[in-house]
Amino acid sequence: MHTETATGTVPGVNALIVHAHPEPRSFCSALRDVAVHELEASGATVEVSDLYEDGFVPVLSWHDFTAPVEPAVLRPMEEQAAAVSSGTLAADVAEQVARLQRADLVIVNAPMWWYSVPAIMKGWFDRVLVSGVAYGVGDVKPFTGPLNAKRALLTLTASNEAADFTAERAGTLETVLRPIVHGTFRYVGMQVLEPFVAFGADVVDEATRATYLAAYSARLRELVAEEKTISP
Amino acid sequence: MHTETATGTVPGVNALIVHAHPEPRSFCSALRDVAVHELEASGATVEVSDLYEDGFVPVLSWHDFTAPVEPAVLRPMEEQAAAVSSGTLAADVAEQVARLQRADLVIVNAPMWWYSVPAIMKGWFDRVLVSGVAYGVGDVKPFTGPLNAKRALLTLTASNEAADFTAERAGTLETVLRPIVHGTFRYVGMQVLEPFVAFGADVVDEATRATYLAAYSARLRELVAEEKTISP
């Protein structure tokens, strides 16, 4: 995926970092800070949705729809599509959708909890990747979805070591992340970059942390320099 | 797993149904109702944590800990273990933990959203399966965890058809569910039963729904009649 390593900046990269960690001094939050710094230094425009800081509500509910088409029975997919069409998504959802639509690089930055993302991040998927924007648009098939001009990067800290990811346990890293990487990001059409996973992040020493941060910085500089659209 | 099919009841089965769907008239909620009915009819005691109805907050935060041991930096795993030890978990978490501890059959009942559970259910995992109760107890190793006297059943409705679950897409059903079935339920020691998945639940006709509900009823009657502890 990373064949182009030119160091020049590509003007016009709009990055959205969706960040979810309850502790601003966590290593996960340090990765967020590194991303903001490197992307801005590379000339990108950066927006951050800090879900904890912003008090993002992760629970999809009637609240999402200010003018439901079928108030008797909540059918989330149908209501999302209708609310997109009529411009009646709740303000907090609409704001996140607008950020998503502005971005051409989306970084999802979170700790791995129970072999997935924290609930507040899962709720961002549930509420923001709405039918009518992220999928279910016209006759576009899954996996060639409407967000195909965007790149997506999953950046995770994991308390587990790399060796803990085996088919006999929760799965290989590839199968554990596949519901997100493929079932979510690819499903909505995004070009998915190789995930950045910091293993053993609870227990690594300062030198290892510094190595991770340096590797992540380098990765981000490379990303900004790459062609915007990368083949899947 | 289901070698015993005696129809007699086993006294003393305590079931906890953790349910998450925003629509009480959904097919997912109908499965919940069937479970309550069948389990009670079979002589089990049933508690229901209806996460939407109860307004369950799925976001792990400082709120969970009424007397943090390290208020300067939130380290969830350490604070959970300390709060269990000192009895200072927040009341809403402590209530769910007590329900979990009382149960010897735990049914997680939800729709599949983005190849996982809804955020509100993920938050139940994040906040309720606490270190000090569900794992991290003494020198017990993962997969032989402290909740090994409990059985767990994952009951899902999926808009996808069974044929949509392939290794080339989000994964086979087995790998998609593995982070929950193995990385969560088995990890805390529970004896995991074969998941019950109603595929194509958005579009099935009434006859197919009725078939699903009848199959689920039969499955539940069998569960109650089985030995409480089933080998993994």
mmCIF file of C-alpha atoms in Angstrom, chain A residues 113-114 159 202, chain B residues 60 64-65 69 74-90 93-94 97 100-101 123-140 142 145-147 184 187-188:
data_model
loop_
_atom_site.group_PDB
_atom_site.id
_atom_site.type_symbol
_atom_site.label_atom_id
_atom_site.label_comp_id
_atom_site.label_asym_id
_atom_site.label_seq_id
_atom_site.Cartn_x
_atom_site.Cartn_y
_atom_site.Cartn_z
ATOM 1 C CA TRP A 113 -11.410 -3.062 24.941
ATOM 2 C CA TRP A 114 -12.826 -6.588 24.762
ATOM 3 C CA SER A 159 -3.113 -4.318 26.507
ATOM 4 C CA ASP A 202 -0.393 -0.819 29.393
ATOM 5 C CA LEU B 60 -16.885 3.856 31.087
ATOM 6 C CA ASP B 64 -17.850 4.380 37.644
ATOM 7 C CA PHE B 65 -15.600 4.894 40.661
ATOM 8 C CA VAL B 69 -7.377 5.272 44.181
ATOM 9 C CA LEU B 74 -7.734 7.091 34.967
ATOM 10 C CA ARG B 75 -6.509 3.522 34.524
ATOM 11 C CA PRO B 76 -9.774 1.594 34.097
ATOM 12 C CA MET B 77 -8.539 -1.894 34.923
ATOM 13 C CA GLU B 78 -6.811 -0.813 38.139
ATOM 14 C CA GLU B 79 -9.724 1.348 39.281
ATOM 15 C CA GLN B 80 -12.231 -1.439 38.611
ATOM 16 C CA ALA B 81 -10.273 -3.940 40.692
ATOM 17 C CA ALA B 82 -9.842 -1.421 43.509
ATOM 18 C CA ALA B 83 -13.514 -0.438 43.472
ATOM 19 C CA VAL B 84 -14.605 -4.078 43.609
ATOM 20 C CA SER B 85 -12.274 -4.659 46.509
ATOM 21 C CA SER B 86 -13.480 -1.629 48.452
ATOM 22 C CA GLY B 87 -17.124 -1.802 47.398
ATOM 23 C CA THR B 88 -16.991 1.604 45.732
ATOM 24 C CA LEU B 89 -18.247 0.843 42.242
ATOM 25 C CA ALA B 90 -20.921 3.301 41.147
ATOM 26 C CA VAL B 93 -22.484 -0.675 37.753
ATOM 27 C CA ALA B 94 -22.695 -2.462 41.102
ATOM 28 C CA VAL B 97 -22.471 -6.776 38.599
ATOM 29 C CA LEU B 100 -24.332 -11.052 36.777
ATOM 30 C CA GLN B 101 -23.085 -12.722 39.935
ATOM 31 C CA GLY B 123 -20.776 -0.560 27.228
ATOM 32 C CA TRP B 124 -22.279 -3.268 29.415
ATOM 33 C CA PHE B 125 -19.207 -5.384 28.614
ATOM 34 C CA ASP B 126 -16.871 -2.419 29.235
ATOM 35 C CA ARG B 127 -18.408 -1.339 32.540
ATOM 36 C CA VAL B 128 -19.854 -4.511 34.081
ATOM 37 C CA LEU B 129 -17.319 -7.229 33.252
ATOM 38 C CA VAL B 130 -14.986 -5.574 35.711
ATOM 39 C CA SER B 131 -11.495 -6.534 36.690
ATOM 40 C CA GLY B 132 -11.740 -8.130 40.107
ATOM 41 C CA VAL B 133 -14.962 -9.941 39.245
ATOM 42 C CA ALA B 134 -14.794 -11.139 35.640
ATOM 43 C CA TYR B 135 -11.016 -11.390 35.267
ATOM 44 C CA GLY B 136 -7.794 -10.353 36.959
ATOM 45 C CA VAL B 137 -8.716 -12.291 40.100
ATOM 46 C CA GLY B 138 -5.742 -13.773 41.931
ATOM 47 C CA ASP B 139 -3.581 -15.885 39.657
ATOM 48 C CA VAL B 140 -6.450 -17.322 37.636
ATOM 49 C CA PRO B 142 -7.478 -16.172 31.161
ATOM 50 C CA GLY B 145 -11.745 -17.296 34.704
ATOM 51 C CA PRO B 146 -13.828 -16.707 37.779
ATOM 52 C CA LEU B 147 -17.206 -16.892 36.050
ATOM 53 C CA THR B 184 -15.201 -11.844 26.165
ATOM 54 C CA TYR B 187 -12.175 -15.039 28.589
ATOM 55 C CA VAL B 188 -14.071 -14.478 31.830
#
